[in-house]
């Protein structure tokens, strides 16, 4: 087995803990009910104290906000609801003072239909930007050029009378698909990336990257096999063979890597979902000419956390030459809160402690979503307060993404929990006030303080940050694996069930327990217990 080397030989991002900020819901500094860049700057010390290595900020660029920033109208400016470029510069400066790296989202599959590029493209069939988006003539009967369906429901094609053609969109009709096959489009996107690199960012999270290129022949997608799971959207009835995941994405990635290498240790991580996500994640991160990392949806939409899920997922990313470096997230702005998916309400406190230890013990980068360190749960947003366009379109069968995007509670007794002084864009969760930062700060046994301890444990132990991972036990409820670098070996033992279990006696070790969770120790495995043991040589 190949063993990783120690942190002194590695770039800052390898094994990092990255804290995701959803800016609308982090902190409102100007009292309009929406979080902003200055609010992030005010609260950066919370993230630094937590022990994260970097922040990832979801989109804050100029946008009509029909998909809340993932519909970009200007890649190189800040939307006024979030502040100004000067505010962003101040945020970067403060983050760097606190030892935090700054990564930001980049969305290269589509823009807003209000972007100047699209205005130019739809105006005429000739001109510099005529083929910057995906346009196609109708079939002879006037129907769309292919059977492709959009993620948010309905055909992936919208008729535009100005050009007398259909344009493609994989999400909302207001998010027209960029033609990233076009070298000039790639140049423009790389120019936007350079703009932010020159402002001091340390990395990029590349949104829906496998959606950025399509089959130029516009061949129909085949039907998807019926798995028995409910299908709430036409999108679910197809295998996305031709509408996404074109092999040309890999060559574009090489151009991204070449640019980032000009600036030193810049971190690049791709979000990759869909039927071929594992294959694409590996292709996008292979060797030294591609992205640094990728993460998929293995955990984000899983309805249960099992040893088999963890073992099968991490086993696909062995510590071998040429293999990319993975990243893992249990929660994010698109997925339901993990505690509402994975455990009963009465088990949440114990489960959250075990879950945090597991996240920091996995090989790869750990992406921590805002509020995860507090144990926030999914909020049931009433229909009249919904903002998520996907949930509104597919009500009530699609779980709203808004339930994971509610404002962060900073102070239990303050107006709007310290997030704002006015009614926020989404309501607070009723059970979130008791989980506020100030309430947990005052409790040494809180999940917040436990999370700090877990991040410190990872930072201080090379085996957890950089070591290889070997699965030893993955049965119905017990998960045991070993993390190892040349100078350190740690045995990580987890009980993922609510029942006390027998200690795996044949895996007994001699060593010091670095952390014992929920009453576990070297020999005892109570419900949701976990123990990480530094093995003696």
Coordinates of C-alpha atoms in Angstrom, one line a residue:
X1 CA 0.0 0.0 0.0
X2 CA 1.3 3.4 -0.9
X3 CA 1.6 5.8 2.1
X4 CA 1.1 9.5 2.0
X5 CA 3.9 11.8 3.2
X6 CA 3.6 14.3 5.9
X7 CA 2.0 17.8 5.7
X8 CA 5.3 19.6 5.2
X9 CA 5.5 18.0 1.7
X10 CA 2.0 18.9 0.7
X11 CA 0.1 21.9 -0.6
X12 CA -2.2 23.7 1.9
X13 CA -5.4 22.3 0.5
X14 CA -4.5 18.6 0.8
X15 CA -6.4 17.2 3.7
X16 CA -8.0 20.6 4.4
X17 CA -11.2 21.3 6.2
X18 CA -13.2 23.8 4.0
X19 CA -16.2 25.7 5.5
X20 CA -18.9 26.5 3.0
X21 CA -20.7 29.8 3.4
X22 CA -24.1 30.4 1.8
X23 CA -23.8 34.2 1.8
X24 CA -27.6 35.0 1.8
X25 CA -27.9 33.2 5.2
X26 CA -24.6 33.8 7.0
X27 CA -24.8 37.3 8.4
X28 CA -26.8 40.4 7.4
X29 CA -24.7 43.5 8.1
X30 CA -27.0 46.2 6.5
X31 CA -30.3 45.0 7.9
X32 CA -32.2 44.1 4.7
X33 CA -32.8 40.5 5.7
X34 CA -30.2 39.1 3.3
X35 CA -26.7 38.1 4.3
X36 CA -23.8 39.9 2.6
X37 CA -20.0 40.1 2.2
X38 CA -19.5 42.5 5.1
X39 CA -21.5 40.1 7.3
X40 CA -19.1 37.3 6.4
X41 CA -16.1 39.5 7.2
X42 CA -17.7 40.3 10.6
X43 CA -18.0 36.6 11.4
X44 CA -14.8 35.1 10.0
X45 CA -13.4 34.7 13.5
X46 CA -16.0 32.1 14.2
X47 CA -14.7 30.0 11.3
X48 CA -11.1 30.5 12.3
X49 CA -11.8 29.5 15.9
X50 CA -13.6 26.4 14.6
X51 CA -10.2 25.4 13.0
X52 CA -11.1 25.3 9.3
X53 CA -8.3 25.8 6.8
X54 CA -10.4 27.6 4.2
X55 CA -13.8 29.0 3.3
X56 CA -15.9 28.4 0.2
X57 CA -18.3 31.2 -0.6
X58 CA -21.3 30.3 -2.8
X59 CA -22.0 32.8 -5.6
X60 CA -22.2 36.5 -4.8
X61 CA -21.8 37.8 -8.4
X62 CA -24.2 40.1 -10.2
X63 CA -27.4 38.1 -10.8
X64 CA -31.2 38.5 -11.1
X65 CA -31.3 35.8 -8.4
X66 CA -33.8 33.5 -10.1
X67 CA -31.6 30.7 -8.9
X68 CA -30.0 32.7 -6.1
X69 CA -26.7 33.5 -7.7
X70 CA -26.2 30.4 -9.8
X71 CA -27.6 32.5 -12.7
X72 CA -24.7 35.0 -13.2
X73 CA -25.1 38.2 -15.2
X74 CA -21.6 39.4 -14.6
X75 CA -18.7 37.1 -13.6
X76 CA -16.5 40.0 -12.6
X77 CA -18.6 42.0 -10.2
X78 CA -20.5 41.7 -6.9
X79 CA -24.2 41.9 -6.8
X80 CA -25.3 45.0 -4.9
X81 CA -27.3 42.9 -2.4
X82 CA -24.0 41.4 -1.2
X83 CA -21.9 44.5 -1.4
X84 CA -19.1 45.7 -3.6
X85 CA -15.7 44.6 -5.0
X86 CA -14.1 46.7 -2.2
X87 CA -16.1 44.6 0.3
X88 CA -14.8 41.4 -1.2
X89 CA -11.3 42.7 -1.1
X90 CA -11.7 43.5 2.6
X91 CA -13.1 40.0 3.2
X92 CA -10.1 38.3 1.5
X93 CA -7.7 40.5 3.5
X94 CA -9.3 39.7 6.8
X95 CA -9.5 36.0 6.0
X96 CA -5.8 35.9 5.2
X97 CA -5.1 37.7 8.5
X98 CA -6.9 34.9 10.3
X99 CA -5.0 32.2 8.4
X100 CA -8.0 31.2 6.2
X101 CA -7.8 30.6 2.5
X102 CA -10.6 31.8 0.3
X103 CA -12.3 29.7 -2.4
X104 CA -15.2 30.9 -4.5
X105 CA -17.8 29.3 -6.8
X106 CA -17.4 29.4 -10.6
X107 CA -20.4 28.5 -12.8
X108 CA -19.3 27.6 -16.3
X109 CA -22.2 25.6 -17.6
X110 CA -24.6 28.5 -18.0
X111 CA -25.2 32.2 -17.4
X112 CA -28.2 34.3 -16.7
X113 CA -30.3 35.3 -19.7
X114 CA -29.5 38.9 -18.6
X115 CA -25.8 38.4 -19.2
X116 CA -24.5 40.7 -22.0
X117 CA -23.1 37.7 -23.7
X118 CA -26.6 36.2 -24.1
X119 CA -28.1 39.5 -25.1
X120 CA -25.6 39.7 -28.0
X121 CA -26.0 36.0 -28.9
X122 CA -29.8 36.0 -29.1
X123 CA -29.9 39.2 -31.2
X124 CA -28.6 37.6 -34.4
X125 CA -27.3 34.4 -35.9
X126 CA -24.1 36.1 -37.0
X127 CA -21.5 38.1 -35.0
X128 CA -18.8 37.5 -32.4
X129 CA -21.1 35.8 -29.8
X130 CA -23.6 34.1 -32.1
X131 CA -22.4 30.7 -31.1
X132 CA -21.5 31.4 -27.5
X133 CA -24.6 29.6 -26.4
X134 CA -26.2 26.3 -27.6
X135 CA -28.7 27.2 -30.3
X136 CA -30.5 24.8 -32.6
X137 CA -33.2 24.8 -35.3
X138 CA -36.5 23.1 -34.5
X139 CA -37.4 19.8 -36.0
X140 CA -39.6 19.9 -39.1
X141 CA -42.8 19.8 -36.9
X142 CA -41.5 22.8 -34.8
X143 CA -40.7 20.7 -31.8
X144 CA -37.4 21.0 -29.9
X145 CA -34.2 19.5 -31.6
X146 CA -33.8 16.7 -29.0
X147 CA -35.7 15.1 -26.2
X148 CA -33.4 16.5 -23.5
X149 CA -35.0 17.5 -20.2
X150 CA -34.0 20.1 -17.7
X151 CA -33.1 19.4 -14.1
X152 CA -35.8 21.7 -12.8
X153 CA -38.6 20.2 -14.9
X154 CA -39.7 20.4 -18.5
X155 CA -37.8 20.4 -21.8
X156 CA -34.2 21.6 -21.8
X157 CA -35.1 23.8 -24.8
X158 CA -36.8 27.2 -25.0
X159 CA -38.0 28.8 -28.2
X160 CA -36.6 32.3 -28.9
X161 CA -38.5 34.3 -31.6
X162 CA -35.6 36.8 -32.0
X163 CA -33.3 34.2 -33.5
X164 CA -36.0 31.8 -34.7
X165 CA -34.3 29.0 -32.8
X166 CA -34.3 27.0 -29.6
X167 CA -31.7 27.6 -26.9
X168 CA -30.6 24.9 -24.5
X169 CA -30.8 25.2 -20.7
X170 CA -30.1 22.4 -18.3
X171 CA -31.7 24.2 -15.4
X172 CA -34.1 27.2 -15.5
X173 CA -35.1 28.7 -18.9
X174 CA -33.4 31.8 -17.6
X175 CA -30.1 30.0 -17.4
X176 CA -29.1 29.5 -21.0
X177 CA -26.4 26.9 -21.7
X178 CA -22.9 28.2 -22.6
X179 CA -21.3 26.6 -25.6
X180 CA -18.1 25.7 -23.8
X181 CA -16.9 23.8 -26.9
X182 CA -16.2 27.2 -28.3
X183 CA -12.6 28.3 -27.6
X184 CA -13.6 31.9 -27.3
X185 CA -16.1 31.0 -24.5
X186 CA -13.3 29.1 -22.7
X187 CA -11.1 32.2 -23.0
X188 CA -13.7 34.4 -21.5
X189 CA -14.3 32.0 -18.6
X190 CA -10.6 31.8 -17.9
X191 CA -10.5 35.5 -18.0
X192 CA -13.1 35.7 -15.3
X193 CA -11.0 33.2 -13.3
X194 CA -7.9 35.3 -13.7
X195 CA -9.9 38.4 -12.5
X196 CA -10.5 36.7 -9.1
X197 CA -7.0 35.2 -8.9
X198 CA -5.6 38.7 -9.2
X199 CA -7.9 39.7 -6.3
X200 CA -6.2 37.1 -4.1
X201 CA -8.5 34.1 -4.1
X202 CA -6.9 30.8 -3.2
X203 CA -9.2 28.4 -5.1
X204 CA -12.4 27.6 -6.9
X205 CA -15.3 25.3 -6.5
X206 CA -16.5 24.5 -10.1
X207 CA -20.3 24.1 -10.1
X208 CA -21.9 21.4 -12.2
X209 CA -18.8 21.0 -14.3
X210 CA -20.0 17.9 -16.1
X211 CA -22.9 19.9 -17.4
X212 CA -20.7 22.3 -19.2
X213 CA -20.4 20.4 -22.5
X214 CA -23.1 18.6 -24.6
X215 CA -23.1 16.3 -27.6
X216 CA -22.9 18.6 -30.6
X217 CA -25.0 16.2 -32.7
X218 CA -27.9 16.7 -30.3
X219 CA -28.7 13.0 -30.2
X220 CA -31.7 12.0 -28.0
X221 CA -31.0 10.6 -24.5
X222 CA -32.1 7.0 -24.0
X223 CA -34.8 6.2 -21.4
X224 CA -33.5 5.4 -17.9
X225 CA -34.3 2.0 -16.4
X226 CA -37.1 2.0 -13.8
X227 CA -35.5 1.5 -10.4
X228 CA -38.7 1.6 -8.5
X229 CA -37.8 5.0 -6.9
X230 CA -40.3 7.8 -7.3
X231 CA -39.6 10.0 -10.3
X232 CA -40.9 13.5 -9.8
X233 CA -39.4 15.2 -12.9
X234 CA -39.1 14.3 -16.6
X235 CA -35.3 14.6 -16.1
X236 CA -35.5 11.4 -14.0
X237 CA -36.8 9.4 -16.9
X238 CA -33.6 9.7 -19.0
X239 CA -30.1 8.6 -18.9
X240 CA -28.1 11.8 -19.6
X241 CA -25.9 10.2 -22.3
X242 CA -25.8 13.1 -24.6
X243 CA -27.0 16.2 -22.8
X244 CA -24.0 16.4 -20.5
X245 CA -20.6 14.8 -19.7
X246 CA -19.0 15.3 -23.0
X247 CA -15.3 14.1 -23.0
X248 CA -14.2 17.5 -24.1
X249 CA -14.6 18.8 -20.5
X250 CA -11.3 17.2 -19.7
X251 CA -9.4 19.3 -22.2
X252 CA -11.0 22.5 -20.8
X253 CA -9.9 21.3 -17.3
X254 CA -6.3 21.2 -18.5
X255 CA -6.6 24.8 -19.5
X256 CA -8.0 25.7 -16.0
X257 CA -5.1 23.9 -14.3
X258 CA -2.5 25.6 -16.5
X259 CA -3.9 29.0 -15.5
X260 CA -4.1 28.2 -11.8
X261 CA -0.6 26.8 -11.8
X262 CA 0.6 30.3 -12.8
X263 CA -0.6 31.5 -9.3
X264 CA 0.9 28.7 -7.2
X265 CA -1.0 26.5 -4.8
X266 CA -4.5 27.3 -6.0
X267 CA -7.1 24.8 -5.1
X268 CA -9.7 23.5 -7.6
X269 CA -12.5 21.2 -6.7
X270 CA -15.3 20.1 -9.1
X271 CA -18.9 19.3 -8.1
X272 CA -19.9 16.2 -10.2
X273 CA -23.3 14.6 -10.1
X274 CA -25.2 12.2 -12.3
X275 CA -25.1 8.7 -13.6
X276 CA -21.4 8.7 -14.5
X277 CA -20.1 10.8 -11.6
X278 CA -17.4 8.5 -10.3
X279 CA -15.9 8.0 -13.7
X280 CA -15.9 11.7 -14.4
X281 CA -14.6 12.7 -10.9
X282 CA -11.6 10.4 -11.6
X283 CA -11.0 11.7 -15.1
X284 CA -11.2 15.3 -13.9
X285 CA -8.6 14.8 -11.2
X286 CA -6.2 12.3 -12.6
X287 CA -2.5 13.1 -12.4
X288 CA -1.0 16.5 -12.2
X289 CA -2.6 18.2 -15.3
X290 CA -6.2 18.3 -14.1
X291 CA -8.1 19.5 -11.1
X292 CA -6.9 19.0 -7.5
X293 CA -10.1 17.4 -6.2
X294 CA -13.8 16.5 -6.9
X295 CA -16.8 15.6 -4.8
X296 CA -20.0 13.9 -5.7
X297 CA -23.3 13.2 -4.1
X298 CA -22.5 9.9 -2.4
X299 CA -23.4 11.2 1.0
X300 CA -25.4 14.3 0.2
X301 CA -28.6 12.5 -0.8
X302 CA -28.2 9.2 1.0
X303 CA -31.2 8.5 3.2
X304 CA -29.1 6.5 5.6
X305 CA -25.5 6.5 6.8
X306 CA -24.2 2.9 6.8
X307 CA -20.8 1.2 7.0
X308 CA -21.3 -0.2 3.6
X309 CA -22.0 3.2 2.1
X310 CA -18.8 4.6 3.7
X311 CA -16.7 1.6 2.8
X312 CA -17.8 1.4 -0.8
X313 CA -17.4 5.1 -1.3
X314 CA -13.9 5.6 0.1
X315 CA -12.7 2.3 -1.5
X316 CA -13.1 3.8 -4.9
X317 CA -10.4 6.4 -4.1
X318 CA -7.3 4.3 -3.2
X319 CA -4.0 6.0 -2.3
X320 CA -2.4 5.1 -5.7
X321 CA -0.2 7.0 -8.1
X322 CA -2.2 9.1 -10.5
X323 CA -5.4 8.8 -8.5
X324 CA -7.1 12.1 -7.7
X325 CA -7.6 13.4 -4.2
X326 CA -11.3 13.2 -3.1
X327 CA -13.4 15.7 -1.1
X328 CA -16.4 14.8 1.0
X329 CA -19.5 16.7 2.1
X330 CA -22.3 15.3 4.3
X331 CA -24.4 18.5 3.8
X332 CA -24.5 21.5 1.5
X333 CA -26.9 24.2 0.2
X334 CA -28.6 21.8 -2.2
X335 CA -29.0 18.8 0.1
X336 CA -31.2 18.1 3.1
X337 CA -29.5 18.5 6.5
X338 CA -27.8 15.2 7.4
X339 CA -29.3 15.0 10.9
X340 CA -32.8 15.1 9.5
X341 CA -31.9 12.3 7.1
X342 CA -29.8 9.9 9.1
X343 CA -31.1 9.7 12.6
X344 CA -34.2 9.9 14.8
X345 CA -34.8 13.3 16.6
X346 CA -34.0 11.8 20.0
X347 CA -30.6 10.6 18.8
X348 CA -29.4 13.8 17.1
X349 CA -27.0 14.9 19.8
X350 CA -25.1 11.6 20.0
X351 CA -25.3 11.1 16.2
X352 CA -24.0 14.6 15.4
X353 CA -20.9 13.9 17.5
X354 CA -20.2 10.6 15.9
X355 CA -20.8 12.1 12.4
X356 CA -18.4 15.0 13.0
X357 CA -15.7 12.5 14.0
X358 CA -16.3 10.4 11.0
X359 CA -16.1 13.4 8.6
X360 CA -12.7 14.4 9.9
X361 CA -11.4 10.9 9.9
X362 CA -12.1 10.2 6.2
X363 CA -9.3 10.4 3.7
X364 CA -9.7 13.5 1.5
X365 CA -10.8 17.0 2.1
X366 CA -13.7 17.6 4.5
X367 CA -16.3 20.2 3.4
X368 CA -18.3 21.5 6.4
X369 CA -21.5 23.4 5.6
X370 CA -22.4 26.4 7.7
X371 CA -24.4 25.3 10.7
X372 CA -23.3 21.7 10.6
X373 CA -21.0 22.5 13.5
X374 CA -24.1 23.6 15.5
X375 CA -26.2 20.5 14.6
X376 CA -28.8 22.4 12.5
X377 CA -31.7 20.4 11.2
X378 CA -33.8 20.7 8.0
X379 CA -36.5 23.3 8.3
X380 CA -40.0 22.7 6.9
X381 CA -40.6 25.9 4.9
X382 CA -44.3 26.5 4.2
X383 CA -45.3 26.9 0.5
X384 CA -46.0 30.6 0.9
X385 CA -42.4 31.3 2.1
X386 CA -40.6 29.1 -0.5
X387 CA -37.9 30.7 -2.6
X388 CA -36.4 27.6 -4.3
X389 CA -37.6 27.5 -7.9
X390 CA -37.2 23.8 -8.1
X391 CA -39.4 23.2 -5.0
X392 CA -42.0 25.6 -6.2
X393 CA -42.2 24.0 -9.6
X394 CA -42.4 20.4 -8.2
X395 CA -44.4 21.1 -5.1
X396 CA -45.0 19.0 -2.9
X397 CA -42.9 16.1 -4.2
X398 CA -39.5 17.7 -4.3
X399 CA -37.9 18.5 -0.9
X400 CA -37.2 22.2 -0.8
X401 CA -33.5 23.2 -0.8
X402 CA -34.6 26.2 1.2
X403 CA -34.8 24.0 4.3
X404 CA -31.0 23.8 4.4
X405 CA -30.5 27.5 3.5
X406 CA -32.1 29.2 6.5
X407 CA -30.2 31.9 8.4
X408 CA -27.5 30.9 10.8
X409 CA -28.5 31.5 14.5
X410 CA -25.8 33.6 16.2
X411 CA -27.5 34.6 19.5
X412 CA -30.4 32.8 21.0
X413 CA -32.1 35.8 22.6
X414 CA -31.3 38.5 20.0
X415 CA -33.6 39.8 17.4
X416 CA -33.7 37.3 14.5
X417 CA -31.2 35.2 16.4
X418 CA -28.5 37.8 15.7
X419 CA -28.6 37.3 11.9
X420 CA -30.5 40.5 11.1
X421 CA -32.7 43.1 12.7
X422 CA -35.5 42.6 10.2
X423 CA -37.5 39.6 9.0
X424 CA -34.9 37.5 7.0
X425 CA -35.4 36.2 3.5
X426 CA -36.1 32.7 4.9
X427 CA -37.5 32.0 8.4
X428 CA -35.4 30.5 11.2
X429 CA -35.9 27.0 12.2
X430 CA -38.0 26.7 15.4
X431 CA -35.5 24.4 17.0
X432 CA -32.5 26.4 15.8
X433 CA -32.5 29.1 18.5
X434 CA -31.5 26.6 21.2
X435 CA -28.5 25.7 18.9
X436 CA -27.3 29.3 18.5
X437 CA -23.6 30.0 18.5
X438 CA -23.6 32.0 21.8
X439 CA -25.6 29.2 23.6
X440 CA -23.0 26.6 22.5
X441 CA -20.1 28.9 23.2
X442 CA -21.1 28.9 26.9
X443 CA -21.4 25.1 27.1
X444 CA -18.0 23.2 27.1
X445 CA -19.9 20.0 26.1
X446 CA -21.7 21.5 23.1
X447 CA -21.5 20.2 19.6
X448 CA -19.7 23.4 18.6
X449 CA -16.9 22.8 21.0
X450 CA -16.8 19.1 20.1
X451 CA -16.5 20.2 16.4
X452 CA -13.5 22.4 17.3
X453 CA -11.9 19.5 19.1
X454 CA -12.4 17.2 16.1
X455 CA -10.9 19.7 13.6
X456 CA -8.0 20.2 15.9
X457 CA -7.5 16.4 16.2
X458 CA -7.4 16.2 12.4
X459 CA -5.0 19.1 12.1
X460 CA -2.6 17.7 14.7
X461 CA -2.4 14.1 13.4
X462 CA -0.8 13.5 10.0
X463 CA -2.5 10.1 9.7
X464 CA -5.9 11.8 9.7
X465 CA -5.0 14.6 7.4
X466 CA -3.0 12.8 4.8
X467 CA -2.7 9.1 5.6
X468 CA -3.9 6.1 3.6
X469 CA -7.2 4.5 4.5
X470 CA -7.7 0.8 4.9
X471 CA -11.2 -0.6 5.6
X472 CA -11.0 -3.4 8.3
X473 CA -14.7 -3.9 9.3
X474 CA -17.8 -2.8 7.6
X475 CA -20.7 -4.9 8.8
X476 CA -24.3 -3.9 9.5
X477 CA -23.4 -1.3 12.0
X478 CA -19.7 -1.3 12.8
X479 CA -17.2 0.6 10.7
X480 CA -13.5 0.2 11.4
X481 CA -10.7 1.6 9.4
X482 CA -7.0 2.5 9.8
X483 CA -5.4 5.7 8.7
X484 CA -1.7 5.6 8.3
X485 CA 1.4 7.6 7.3
X486 CA 4.9 6.5 7.8
X487 CA 5.3 7.8 11.3
X488 CA 1.7 7.3 12.6
X489 CA -1.1 4.8 12.6
X490 CA -4.6 5.5 13.9
X491 CA -7.5 3.0 14.2
X492 CA -10.9 4.6 13.8
X493 CA -13.8 2.6 15.2
X494 CA -17.5 3.7 14.8
X495 CA -20.9 2.4 15.8
X496 CA -23.4 3.8 13.3
X497 CA -26.3 2.3 15.1
X498 CA -28.5 3.2 18.1
X499 CA -27.7 -0.2 19.8
X500 CA -24.7 -1.1 21.9
X501 CA -22.4 -3.4 20.0
X502 CA -19.7 -5.9 20.8
X503 CA -16.2 -4.5 20.4
X504 CA -14.4 -6.1 17.4
X505 CA -12.3 -8.3 19.7
X506 CA -10.1 -9.6 16.9
X507 CA -9.2 -6.0 16.1
X508 CA -8.0 -5.1 19.6
X509 CA -5.0 -2.7 19.6
X510 CA -2.5 -1.4 22.0
X511 CA -2.4 2.3 22.0
X512 CA -3.7 5.6 23.3
X513 CA -7.3 6.6 22.6
X514 CA -7.1 10.1 21.1
X515 CA -10.8 10.7 21.3
X516 CA -13.7 8.8 22.9
X517 CA -17.2 9.7 21.8
X518 CA -20.5 8.9 23.4
X519 CA -18.9 6.7 26.1
X520 CA -16.9 4.5 23.7
X521 CA -13.4 3.4 24.6
X522 CA -10.9 0.7 23.6
X523 CA -13.2 -2.2 24.3
X524 CA -16.7 -0.7 24.5
X525 CA -18.9 0.5 21.7
X526 CA -22.2 2.1 23.0
X527 CA -24.9 3.5 20.7
X528 CA -23.3 5.9 18.1
X529 CA -20.0 5.5 19.9
X530 CA -16.6 6.2 18.3
X531 CA -13.0 5.9 19.3
X532 CA -9.9 7.0 17.5
X533 CA -6.8 5.2 18.8
X534 CA -3.2 6.0 18.0
X535 CA -1.6 2.6 17.7
X536 CA 1.7 1.9 19.3
X537 CA 4.5 0.7 17.1

